[in-house]
XYZ file of C-alpha atoms in Angstrom:
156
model
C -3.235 -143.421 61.233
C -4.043 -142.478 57.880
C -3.721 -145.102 54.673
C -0.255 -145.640 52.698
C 0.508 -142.563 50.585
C 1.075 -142.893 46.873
C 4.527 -140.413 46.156
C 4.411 -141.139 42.682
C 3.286 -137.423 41.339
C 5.902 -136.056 43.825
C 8.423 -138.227 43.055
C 8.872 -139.313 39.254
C 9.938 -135.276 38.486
C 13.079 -136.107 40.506
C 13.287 -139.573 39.182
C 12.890 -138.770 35.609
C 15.816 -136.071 36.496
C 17.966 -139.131 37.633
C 18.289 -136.996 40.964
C 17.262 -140.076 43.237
C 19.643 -142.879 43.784
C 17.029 -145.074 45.789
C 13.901 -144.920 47.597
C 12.697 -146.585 50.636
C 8.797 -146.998 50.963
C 8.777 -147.644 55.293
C 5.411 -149.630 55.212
C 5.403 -152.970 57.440
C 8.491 -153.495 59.408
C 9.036 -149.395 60.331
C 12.314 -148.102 59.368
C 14.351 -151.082 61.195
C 13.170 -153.997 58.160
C 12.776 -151.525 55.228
C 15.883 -149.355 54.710
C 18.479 -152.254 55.064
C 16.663 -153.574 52.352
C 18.807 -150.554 49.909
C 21.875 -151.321 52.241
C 24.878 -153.615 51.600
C 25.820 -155.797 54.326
C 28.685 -153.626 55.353
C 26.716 -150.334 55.779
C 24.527 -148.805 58.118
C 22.157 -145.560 58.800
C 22.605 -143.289 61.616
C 19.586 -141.498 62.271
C 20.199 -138.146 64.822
C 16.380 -138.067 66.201
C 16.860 -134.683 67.894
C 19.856 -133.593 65.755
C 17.325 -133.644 62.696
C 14.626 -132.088 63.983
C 12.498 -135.471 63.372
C 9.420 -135.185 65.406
C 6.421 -138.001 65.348
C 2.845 -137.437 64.820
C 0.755 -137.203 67.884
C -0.659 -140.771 66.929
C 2.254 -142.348 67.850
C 2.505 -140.705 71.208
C -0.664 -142.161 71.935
C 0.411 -145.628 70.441
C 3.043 -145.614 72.348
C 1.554 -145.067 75.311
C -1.380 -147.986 74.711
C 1.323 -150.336 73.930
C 4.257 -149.751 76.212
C 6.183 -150.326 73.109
C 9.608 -148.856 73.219
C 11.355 -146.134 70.777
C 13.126 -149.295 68.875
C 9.507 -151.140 68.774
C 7.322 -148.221 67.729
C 9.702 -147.354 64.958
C 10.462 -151.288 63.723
C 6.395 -151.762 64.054
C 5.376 -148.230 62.580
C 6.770 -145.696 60.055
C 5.974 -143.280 62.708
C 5.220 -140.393 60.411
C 8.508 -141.406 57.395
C 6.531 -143.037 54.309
C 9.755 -142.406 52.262
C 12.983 -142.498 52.225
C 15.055 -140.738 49.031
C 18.750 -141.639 48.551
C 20.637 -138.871 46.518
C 24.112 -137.977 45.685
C 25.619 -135.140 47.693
C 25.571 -132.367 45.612
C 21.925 -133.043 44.406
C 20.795 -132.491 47.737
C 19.657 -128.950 48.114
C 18.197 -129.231 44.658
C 15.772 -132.511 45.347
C 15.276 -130.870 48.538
C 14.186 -127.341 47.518
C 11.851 -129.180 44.734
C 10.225 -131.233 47.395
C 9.428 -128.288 49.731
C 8.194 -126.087 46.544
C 5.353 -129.128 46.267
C 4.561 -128.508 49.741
C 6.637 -131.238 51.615
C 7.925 -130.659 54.733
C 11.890 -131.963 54.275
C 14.907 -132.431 57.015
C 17.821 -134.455 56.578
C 17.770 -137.378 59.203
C 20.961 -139.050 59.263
C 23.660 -140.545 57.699
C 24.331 -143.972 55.781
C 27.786 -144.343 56.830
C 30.394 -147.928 57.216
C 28.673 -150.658 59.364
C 30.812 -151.399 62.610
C 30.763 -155.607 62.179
C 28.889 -157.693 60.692
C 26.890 -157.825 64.108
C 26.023 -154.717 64.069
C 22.543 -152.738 63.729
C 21.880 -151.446 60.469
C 19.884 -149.051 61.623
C 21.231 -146.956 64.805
C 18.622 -144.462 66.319
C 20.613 -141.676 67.843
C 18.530 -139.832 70.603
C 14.772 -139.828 72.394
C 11.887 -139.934 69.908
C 9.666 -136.686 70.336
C 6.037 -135.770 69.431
C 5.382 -133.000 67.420
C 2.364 -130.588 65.778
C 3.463 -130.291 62.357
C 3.207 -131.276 58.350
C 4.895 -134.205 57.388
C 8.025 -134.837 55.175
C 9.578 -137.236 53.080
C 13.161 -138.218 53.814
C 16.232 -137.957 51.386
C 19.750 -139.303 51.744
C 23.523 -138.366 50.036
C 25.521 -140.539 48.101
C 29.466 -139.990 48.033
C 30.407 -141.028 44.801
C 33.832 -143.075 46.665
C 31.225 -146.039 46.917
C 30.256 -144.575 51.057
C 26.838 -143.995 51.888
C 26.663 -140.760 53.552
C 24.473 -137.986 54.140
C 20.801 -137.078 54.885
C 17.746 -139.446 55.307
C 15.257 -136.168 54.969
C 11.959 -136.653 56.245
């Protein structure tokens, strides 16, 4: 585990170019408590695990594997490798995303904010079996639809 990462260097270029919508920090709480935090109550995220590419640090293999903790549990206790989250609108996409990878960031769109099916419903719907990988890290980044529908990538 390494200590919370600061993104403000990275991240104020894009935000002074009003090409961010809204960022999720995924400290405390994993990815389950902090992005329905940006959500309205009739919304949720779809995240495609192996769809996106998403793999975890090895850490979390290991975590997992001390703890017994299931996919849902590692990712609500742990960011599992996501520090932040970046909401954009659709056709600012490719640009924040090409600027993050010219500063070195490893980028991938995750998933999709998309209409909540009930108010019982999970905000946060992990699609597919968490993986381990041996690579750089990324930060994520998500489309708005200008309708008022949450759509598009969560790019790690």
């Amino acid at each position: 585990l390494t200590p919370t990462r600061i993104y403000v260097r990275l991240l104020m270029p894009l935000i002074k170019k009003k090409l961010l919508k809204c960022l999720v920090h995924i400290t405390g709480g994993g990815l389950s408590e902090n992005i329905p935090r940006i959500l309205s109550d009739d919304q949720a995220v779809s995240i495609d695990i192996e769809g996106s590419g998403w793999k975890l640090p090895p850490v979390f293999k290991w975590l997992q594997e001390q703890t017994q903790l299931d996919d849902f549990e590692l990712t609500r206790t742990f960011n599992c490798g996501i520090g932040m989250i970046l909401i954009v609108a659709a056709d600012k996409q490719a640009e924040v995303m090409a600027a993050l990878e010219a500063e070195g960031e490893a980028v991938m769109t995750l998933g999709n904010i998309e209409p909540r099916g009930g108010e019982e419903a999970e905000q946060v719907v992990m699609k597919g079996k968490l993986s381990w990988r041996q690579r750089k890290a990324a930060v994520p980044v998500a489309r708005w639809i200008e309708e008022g529908v949450w759509q598009g990538g969560l790019v790690v």
